[in-house]
PDB file of C-alpha atoms in Angstrom:
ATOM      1  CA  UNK K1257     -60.396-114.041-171.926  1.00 84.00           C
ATOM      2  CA  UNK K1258     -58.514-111.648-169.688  1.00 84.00           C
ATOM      3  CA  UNK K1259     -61.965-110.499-167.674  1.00 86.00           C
ATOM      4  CA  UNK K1260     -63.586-114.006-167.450  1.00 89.00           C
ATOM      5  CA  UNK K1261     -59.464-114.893-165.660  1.00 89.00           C
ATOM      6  CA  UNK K1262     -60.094-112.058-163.362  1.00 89.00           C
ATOM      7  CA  UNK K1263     -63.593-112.494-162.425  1.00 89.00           C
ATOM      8  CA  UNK K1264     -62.292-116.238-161.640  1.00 91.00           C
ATOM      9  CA  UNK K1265     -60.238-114.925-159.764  1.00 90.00           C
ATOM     10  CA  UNK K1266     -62.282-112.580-157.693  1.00 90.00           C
ATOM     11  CA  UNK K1267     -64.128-115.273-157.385  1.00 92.00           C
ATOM     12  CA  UNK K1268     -61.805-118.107-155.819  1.00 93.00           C
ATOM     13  CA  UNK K1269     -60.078-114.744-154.049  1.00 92.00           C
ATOM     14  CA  UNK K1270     -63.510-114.697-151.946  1.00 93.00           C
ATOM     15  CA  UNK K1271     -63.551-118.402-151.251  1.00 94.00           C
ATOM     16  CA  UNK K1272     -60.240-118.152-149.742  1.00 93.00           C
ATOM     17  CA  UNK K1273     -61.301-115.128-147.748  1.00 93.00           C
ATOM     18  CA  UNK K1274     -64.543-117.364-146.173  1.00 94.00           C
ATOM     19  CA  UNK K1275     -62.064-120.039-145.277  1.00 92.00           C
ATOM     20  CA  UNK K1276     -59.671-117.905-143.609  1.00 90.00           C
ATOM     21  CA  UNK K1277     -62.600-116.207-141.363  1.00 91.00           C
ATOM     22  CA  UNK K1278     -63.354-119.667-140.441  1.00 92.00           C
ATOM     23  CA  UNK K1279     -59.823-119.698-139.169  1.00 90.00           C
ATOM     24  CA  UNK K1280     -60.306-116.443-137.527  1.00 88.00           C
ATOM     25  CA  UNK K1281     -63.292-117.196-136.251  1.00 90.00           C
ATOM     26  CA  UNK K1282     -62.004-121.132-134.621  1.00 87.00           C
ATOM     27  CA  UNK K1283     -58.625-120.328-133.823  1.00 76.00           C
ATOM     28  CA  UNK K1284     -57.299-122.351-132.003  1.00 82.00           C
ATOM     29  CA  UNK K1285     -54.630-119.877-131.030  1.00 83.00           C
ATOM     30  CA  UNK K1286     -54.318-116.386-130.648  1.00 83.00           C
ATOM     31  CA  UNK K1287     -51.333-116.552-133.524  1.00 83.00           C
ATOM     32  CA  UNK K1288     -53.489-118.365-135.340  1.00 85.00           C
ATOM     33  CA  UNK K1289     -56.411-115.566-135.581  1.00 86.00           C
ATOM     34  CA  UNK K1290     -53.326-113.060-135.963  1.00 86.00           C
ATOM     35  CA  UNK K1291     -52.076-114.639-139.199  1.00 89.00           C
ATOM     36  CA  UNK K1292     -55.995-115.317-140.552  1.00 89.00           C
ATOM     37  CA  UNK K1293     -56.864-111.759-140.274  1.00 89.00           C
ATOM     38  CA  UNK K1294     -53.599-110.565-142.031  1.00 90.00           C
ATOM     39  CA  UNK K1295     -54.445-112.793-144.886  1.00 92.00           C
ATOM     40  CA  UNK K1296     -57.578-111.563-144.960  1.00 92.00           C
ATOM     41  CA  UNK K1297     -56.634-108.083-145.563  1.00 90.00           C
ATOM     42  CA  UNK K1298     -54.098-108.623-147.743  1.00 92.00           C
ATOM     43  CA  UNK K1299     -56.607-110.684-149.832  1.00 93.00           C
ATOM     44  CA  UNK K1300     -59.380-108.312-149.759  1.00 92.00           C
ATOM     45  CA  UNK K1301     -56.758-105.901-151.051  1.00 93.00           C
ATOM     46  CA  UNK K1302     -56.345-107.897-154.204  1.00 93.00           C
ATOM     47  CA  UNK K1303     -59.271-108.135-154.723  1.00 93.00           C
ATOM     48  CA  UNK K1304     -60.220-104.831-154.137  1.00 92.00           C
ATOM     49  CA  UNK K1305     -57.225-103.846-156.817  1.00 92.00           C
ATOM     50  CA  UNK K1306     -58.485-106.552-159.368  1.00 92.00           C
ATOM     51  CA  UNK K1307     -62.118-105.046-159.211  1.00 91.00           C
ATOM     52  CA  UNK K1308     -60.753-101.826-159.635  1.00 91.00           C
ATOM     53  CA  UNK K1309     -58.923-103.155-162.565  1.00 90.00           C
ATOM     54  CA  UNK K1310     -62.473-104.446-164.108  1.00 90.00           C
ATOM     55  CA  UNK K1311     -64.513-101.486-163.604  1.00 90.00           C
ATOM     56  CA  UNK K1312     -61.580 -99.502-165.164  1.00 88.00           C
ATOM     57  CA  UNK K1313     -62.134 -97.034-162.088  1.00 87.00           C
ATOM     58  CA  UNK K1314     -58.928 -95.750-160.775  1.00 88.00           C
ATOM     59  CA  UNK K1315     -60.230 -94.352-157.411  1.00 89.00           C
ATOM     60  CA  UNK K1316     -60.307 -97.647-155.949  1.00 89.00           C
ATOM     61  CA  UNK K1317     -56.937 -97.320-155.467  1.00 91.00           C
ATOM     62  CA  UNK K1318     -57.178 -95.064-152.520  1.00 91.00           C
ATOM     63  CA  UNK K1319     -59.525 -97.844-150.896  1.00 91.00           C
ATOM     64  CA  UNK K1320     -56.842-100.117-151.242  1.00 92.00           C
ATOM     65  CA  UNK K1321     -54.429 -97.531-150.015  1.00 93.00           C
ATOM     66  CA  UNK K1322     -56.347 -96.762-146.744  1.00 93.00           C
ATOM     67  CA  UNK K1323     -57.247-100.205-146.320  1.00 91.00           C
ATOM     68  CA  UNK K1324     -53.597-101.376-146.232  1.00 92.00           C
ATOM     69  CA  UNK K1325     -53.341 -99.014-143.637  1.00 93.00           C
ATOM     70  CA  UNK K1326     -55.917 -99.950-141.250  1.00 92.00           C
ATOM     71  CA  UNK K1327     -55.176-103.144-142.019  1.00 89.00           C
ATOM     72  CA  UNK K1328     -51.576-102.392-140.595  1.00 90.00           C
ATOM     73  CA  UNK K1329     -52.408-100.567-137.646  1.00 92.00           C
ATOM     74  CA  UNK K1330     -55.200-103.102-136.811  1.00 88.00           C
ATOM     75  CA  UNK K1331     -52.370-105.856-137.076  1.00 86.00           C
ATOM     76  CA  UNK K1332     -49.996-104.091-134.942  1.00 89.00           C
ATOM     77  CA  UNK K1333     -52.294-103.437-131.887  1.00 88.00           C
ATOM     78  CA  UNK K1334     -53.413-107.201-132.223  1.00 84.00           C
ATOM     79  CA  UNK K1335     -50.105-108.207-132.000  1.00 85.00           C
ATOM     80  CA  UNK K1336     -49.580-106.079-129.079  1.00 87.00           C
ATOM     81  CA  UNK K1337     -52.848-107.718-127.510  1.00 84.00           C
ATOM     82  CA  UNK K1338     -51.296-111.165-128.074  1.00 82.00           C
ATOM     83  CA  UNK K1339     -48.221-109.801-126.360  1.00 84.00           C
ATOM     84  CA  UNK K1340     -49.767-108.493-123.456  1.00 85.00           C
ATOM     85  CA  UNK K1341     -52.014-111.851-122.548  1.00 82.00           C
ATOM     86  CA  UNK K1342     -49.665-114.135-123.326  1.00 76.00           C
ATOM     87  CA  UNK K1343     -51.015-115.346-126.493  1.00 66.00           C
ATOM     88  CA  UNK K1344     -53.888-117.068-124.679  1.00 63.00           C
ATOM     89  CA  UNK K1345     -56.703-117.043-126.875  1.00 53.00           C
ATOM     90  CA  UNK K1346     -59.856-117.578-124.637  1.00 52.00           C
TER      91      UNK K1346
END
């Protein structure tokens, strides 16, 4: 019961993830593409940490780690992109 919950939830965790690219992707502001990506990241770390949980493999962990990380950094110089134009998208 437990692994068909968490392969539902990989699952509807990956939907989510396709809808906010599509965010990403159409904007329509620069905030707007800010806030998609860091949802993205933070649910492809879930997910990552769910699959690791599933395969019983404990390395995955790290991923997740290092992934947080560049998902941090990444945030911070996008924010300081948005900063510098203005927050005009285009």
């Amino acid at each position: 019961m437990i692994h068909k919950l968490l392969v539902f939830s990989c699952l509807f965790l990956s939907l989510t993830i396709i809808l906010c690219m599509i965010r990403a992707v159409k904007g329509p502001s620069a905030a707007d593409r800010l806030v998609a990506i860091n949802v993205i990241g933070t649910k492809t770390i879930i997910l990552i940490s769910i699959v690791s949980f599933i395969l019983k493999e404990a390395y995955f962990i790290d991923v997740v780690l290092v992934y947080a990380l560049i998902s941090f950094v990444a945030s911070i110089f996008i924010s300081n992109f948005i900063e510098k134009t203005g927050g005009k998208s285009q």
